[in-house]
């Protein structure tokens, strides 16, 4: 049985500042492609994107994450909302 290739998405929600989220994104990039200067193509094509905004909270996808942040970080969840990526 051969396995067909396709596009898959790995989604990661984090409660962080924009700066922290950017650092996590860069770490993921380095894991996917530890040698950014190599000649193309990558053995496994990939892309990465950082998203934030109120729509991430509105769809309820990260309700558990927001609740965890409220419990673990006093003052979290009040005000501007989380930065997720």
Tab-separated table of C-alpha atoms in Angstrom:
chain	number	residue	atom	x	y	z
A	1	UNK	CA	0.000	0.000	0.000
A	2	UNK	CA	1.570	3.306	-1.048
A	3	UNK	CA	0.868	6.429	0.924
A	4	UNK	CA	-0.303	9.439	-1.060
A	5	UNK	CA	1.247	12.826	-0.375
A	6	UNK	CA	-0.822	15.892	0.411
A	7	UNK	CA	-0.837	19.101	2.385
A	8	UNK	CA	-1.078	18.780	6.157
A	9	UNK	CA	-1.347	21.546	8.718
A	10	UNK	CA	0.169	21.434	12.185
A	11	UNK	CA	-1.509	24.099	14.290
A	12	UNK	CA	0.070	25.444	17.462
A	13	UNK	CA	-1.618	27.979	19.705
A	14	UNK	CA	0.482	29.828	22.261
A	15	UNK	CA	-0.343	32.564	24.745
A	16	UNK	CA	2.594	34.931	24.365
A	17	UNK	CA	3.751	38.389	23.419
A	18	UNK	CA	4.366	39.133	19.732
A	19	UNK	CA	8.124	38.940	20.397
A	20	UNK	CA	7.815	35.535	22.087
A	21	UNK	CA	5.613	34.237	19.275
A	22	UNK	CA	8.148	35.379	16.671
A	23	UNK	CA	10.908	33.549	18.558
A	24	UNK	CA	8.857	30.332	18.637
A	25	UNK	CA	8.204	30.718	14.907
A	26	UNK	CA	11.942	31.112	14.220
A	27	UNK	CA	12.714	27.998	16.278
A	28	UNK	CA	10.210	26.020	14.223
A	29	UNK	CA	11.763	27.334	10.999
A	30	UNK	CA	15.207	26.201	12.202
A	31	UNK	CA	13.805	22.735	12.990
A	32	UNK	CA	12.246	22.415	9.538
A	33	UNK	CA	15.281	23.713	7.695
A	34	UNK	CA	18.459	23.764	9.804
A	35	UNK	CA	20.519	24.822	6.762
A	36	UNK	CA	18.684	27.812	5.243
A	37	UNK	CA	21.513	28.352	2.754
A	38	UNK	CA	21.108	24.978	1.027
A	39	UNK	CA	20.280	24.883	-2.676
A	40	UNK	CA	16.570	24.373	-3.360
A	41	UNK	CA	14.386	22.470	-3.168
A	42	UNK	CA	13.875	21.348	0.430
A	43	UNK	CA	13.369	17.569	0.712
A	44	UNK	CA	9.950	18.250	2.268
A	45	UNK	CA	8.367	21.504	1.054
A	46	UNK	CA	6.963	23.598	3.897
A	47	UNK	CA	5.733	27.047	4.844
A	48	UNK	CA	5.144	28.792	8.146
A	49	UNK	CA	2.837	31.648	9.117
A	50	UNK	CA	2.232	33.639	12.293
A	51	UNK	CA	-1.355	34.779	12.861
A	52	UNK	CA	-2.930	36.828	15.596
A	53	UNK	CA	-6.091	38.785	16.178
A	54	UNK	CA	-9.459	38.683	17.869
A	55	UNK	CA	-10.857	36.201	15.330
A	56	UNK	CA	-8.662	33.501	16.884
A	57	UNK	CA	-10.484	34.023	20.177
A	58	UNK	CA	-13.949	34.345	18.641
A	59	UNK	CA	-14.073	30.906	17.020
A	60	UNK	CA	-13.550	29.193	20.389
A	61	UNK	CA	-10.681	27.079	19.085
A	62	UNK	CA	-8.365	28.296	21.844
A	63	UNK	CA	-10.834	28.497	24.746
A	64	UNK	CA	-8.909	25.852	26.707
A	65	UNK	CA	-5.635	27.698	26.085
A	66	UNK	CA	-7.132	30.994	27.301
A	67	UNK	CA	-8.507	29.300	30.408
A	68	UNK	CA	-5.112	27.730	31.103
A	69	UNK	CA	-3.450	31.148	30.761
A	70	UNK	CA	-5.973	32.733	33.154
A	71	UNK	CA	-5.269	30.034	35.747
A	72	UNK	CA	-1.480	29.946	35.377
A	73	UNK	CA	-0.786	33.649	34.783
A	74	UNK	CA	-2.546	36.123	37.078
A	75	UNK	CA	-3.985	38.953	35.002
A	76	UNK	CA	-3.889	36.975	31.764
A	77	UNK	CA	-6.869	37.193	29.508
A	78	UNK	CA	-7.832	40.689	30.564
A	79	UNK	CA	-7.247	43.586	28.246
A	80	UNK	CA	-5.787	43.174	24.773
A	81	UNK	CA	-6.052	39.380	24.533
A	82	UNK	CA	-3.558	36.695	23.615
A	83	UNK	CA	-0.966	36.641	20.894
A	84	UNK	CA	-1.131	33.318	19.096
A	85	UNK	CA	0.659	31.938	16.198
